[in-house]
């Protein structure tokens, strides 16, 4: 009898909260996570419009090579031939941290890539006209400290 009464009281509380929109309202972090997950899915599916519609018009993408600092328009020129052939890039989120202040959010995430291994994406998002957009995204390789000196020596040889 007591268990069923507690169950009914909990159910009533949930219904009241739900009717106020509190229980069902997604958190800001959930909204941002869905946006970032979609960003990676669009890249993996080579969905040119889906992927690039997620960028702010004045956004930037920084790739793993020092030469890869692209405005959105330059990045589109680079990516278009690849996406047209159905070749995007797949980075699977492993872990993500998101912070938000008003219409700005920033994040860092660890990603797995078949060719490059563990990477890190960091970025800044801006809310424009009610939609989140990538203002700045930077992709880097994560190098374990145990091999960092070896990798560093290789990169020093690659620079002119």
PDB file of C-alpha atoms in Angstrom, residues 60-131:
ATOM      1  CA  UNK A  60      37.553  29.221 -39.365  1.00  0.00           C
ATOM      2  CA  UNK A  61      38.779  25.636 -39.456  1.00  0.00           C
ATOM      3  CA  UNK A  62      42.309  24.739 -38.352  1.00  0.00           C
ATOM      4  CA  UNK A  63      43.492  21.333 -39.511  1.00  0.00           C
ATOM      5  CA  UNK A  64      46.343  19.159 -38.282  1.00  0.00           C
ATOM      6  CA  UNK A  65      48.913  20.648 -40.672  1.00  0.00           C
ATOM      7  CA  UNK A  66      50.309  24.127 -39.971  1.00  0.00           C
ATOM      8  CA  UNK A  67      49.203  25.248 -43.449  1.00  0.00           C
ATOM      9  CA  UNK A  68      45.568  24.364 -42.719  1.00  0.00           C
ATOM     10  CA  UNK A  69      44.068  27.619 -41.460  1.00  0.00           C
ATOM     11  CA  UNK A  70      40.981  28.022 -43.578  1.00  0.00           C
ATOM     12  CA  UNK A  71      38.205  30.562 -43.651  1.00  0.00           C
ATOM     13  CA  UNK A  72      34.873  28.849 -44.320  1.00  0.00           C
ATOM     14  CA  UNK A  73      34.952  29.907 -47.978  1.00  0.00           C
ATOM     15  CA  UNK A  74      38.497  28.536 -48.456  1.00  0.00           C
ATOM     16  CA  UNK A  75      37.621  25.348 -46.558  1.00  0.00           C
ATOM     17  CA  UNK A  76      34.602  24.842 -48.831  1.00  0.00           C
ATOM     18  CA  UNK A  77      36.875  25.054 -51.891  1.00  0.00           C
ATOM     19  CA  UNK A  78      39.162  22.422 -50.383  1.00  0.00           C
ATOM     20  CA  UNK A  79      36.368  20.077 -49.278  1.00  0.00           C
ATOM     21  CA  UNK A  80      33.974  20.319 -52.242  1.00  0.00           C
ATOM     22  CA  UNK A  81      35.821  17.938 -54.617  1.00  0.00           C
ATOM     23  CA  UNK A  82      36.223  15.370 -51.828  1.00  0.00           C
ATOM     24  CA  UNK A  83      32.602  15.597 -50.708  1.00  0.00           C
ATOM     25  CA  UNK A  84      31.407  15.439 -54.344  1.00  0.00           C
ATOM     26  CA  UNK A  85      33.152  12.052 -54.585  1.00  0.00           C
ATOM     27  CA  UNK A  86      31.451  10.917 -51.365  1.00  0.00           C
ATOM     28  CA  UNK A  87      34.672  11.150 -49.361  1.00  0.00           C
ATOM     29  CA  UNK A  88      34.239  12.934 -46.083  1.00  0.00           C
ATOM     30  CA  UNK A  89      36.146  12.349 -42.893  1.00  0.00           C
ATOM     31  CA  UNK A  90      35.085  10.313 -39.900  1.00  0.00           C
ATOM     32  CA  UNK A  91      36.003  11.351 -36.389  1.00  0.00           C
ATOM     33  CA  UNK A  92      34.151   9.483 -33.659  1.00  0.00           C
ATOM     34  CA  UNK A  93      33.653  11.410 -30.404  1.00  0.00           C
ATOM     35  CA  UNK A  94      35.052   9.605 -27.374  1.00  0.00           C
ATOM     36  CA  UNK A  95      34.790  12.317 -24.738  1.00  0.00           C
ATOM     37  CA  UNK A  96      33.548  15.902 -24.777  1.00  0.00           C
ATOM     38  CA  UNK A  97      33.517  18.907 -22.445  1.00  0.00           C
ATOM     39  CA  UNK A  98      31.155  21.784 -23.202  1.00  0.00           C
ATOM     40  CA  UNK A  99      30.701  25.173 -21.541  1.00  0.00           C
ATOM     41  CA  UNK A 100      28.204  27.871 -22.402  1.00  0.00           C
ATOM     42  CA  UNK A 101      27.712  31.532 -21.646  1.00  0.00           C
ATOM     43  CA  UNK A 102      24.735  33.141 -23.364  1.00  0.00           C
ATOM     44  CA  UNK A 103      25.033  32.900 -27.139  1.00  0.00           C
ATOM     45  CA  UNK A 104      28.587  31.507 -27.003  1.00  0.00           C
ATOM     46  CA  UNK A 105      29.802  28.024 -26.199  1.00  0.00           C
ATOM     47  CA  UNK A 106      33.235  26.430 -26.240  1.00  0.00           C
ATOM     48  CA  UNK A 107      34.237  22.814 -26.163  1.00  0.00           C
ATOM     49  CA  UNK A 108      37.023  20.311 -26.350  1.00  0.00           C
ATOM     50  CA  UNK A 109      36.565  16.740 -27.452  1.00  0.00           C
ATOM     51  CA  UNK A 110      38.644  13.652 -27.955  1.00  0.00           C
ATOM     52  CA  UNK A 111      37.987  11.884 -31.231  1.00  0.00           C
ATOM     53  CA  UNK A 112      39.049   8.618 -32.817  1.00  0.00           C
ATOM     54  CA  UNK A 113      40.034   8.511 -36.475  1.00  0.00           C
ATOM     55  CA  UNK A 114      40.940   5.341 -38.353  1.00  0.00           C
ATOM     56  CA  UNK A 115      44.061   6.821 -39.960  1.00  0.00           C
ATOM     57  CA  UNK A 116      45.255   9.380 -37.404  1.00  0.00           C
ATOM     58  CA  UNK A 117      44.275   7.689 -34.149  1.00  0.00           C
ATOM     59  CA  UNK A 118      43.277   9.822 -31.183  1.00  0.00           C
ATOM     60  CA  UNK A 119      42.737  13.497 -31.966  1.00  0.00           C
ATOM     61  CA  UNK A 120      41.381  16.529 -30.177  1.00  0.00           C
ATOM     62  CA  UNK A 121      38.886  18.995 -31.521  1.00  0.00           C
ATOM     63  CA  UNK A 122      38.436  22.339 -29.804  1.00  0.00           C
ATOM     64  CA  UNK A 123      36.110  25.067 -30.826  1.00  0.00           C
ATOM     65  CA  UNK A 124      33.887  28.036 -30.240  1.00  0.00           C
ATOM     66  CA  UNK A 125      30.219  28.097 -31.165  1.00  0.00           C
ATOM     67  CA  UNK A 126      27.958  31.101 -31.579  1.00  0.00           C
ATOM     68  CA  UNK A 127      24.180  31.200 -31.636  1.00  0.00           C
ATOM     69  CA  UNK A 128      22.990  33.129 -34.686  1.00  0.00           C
ATOM     70  CA  UNK A 129      19.297  33.595 -35.403  1.00  0.00           C
ATOM     71  CA  UNK A 130      18.446  30.826 -32.943  1.00  0.00           C
ATOM     72  CA  UNK A 131      20.898  28.286 -34.445  1.00  0.00           C
TER      73      UNK A 131
END
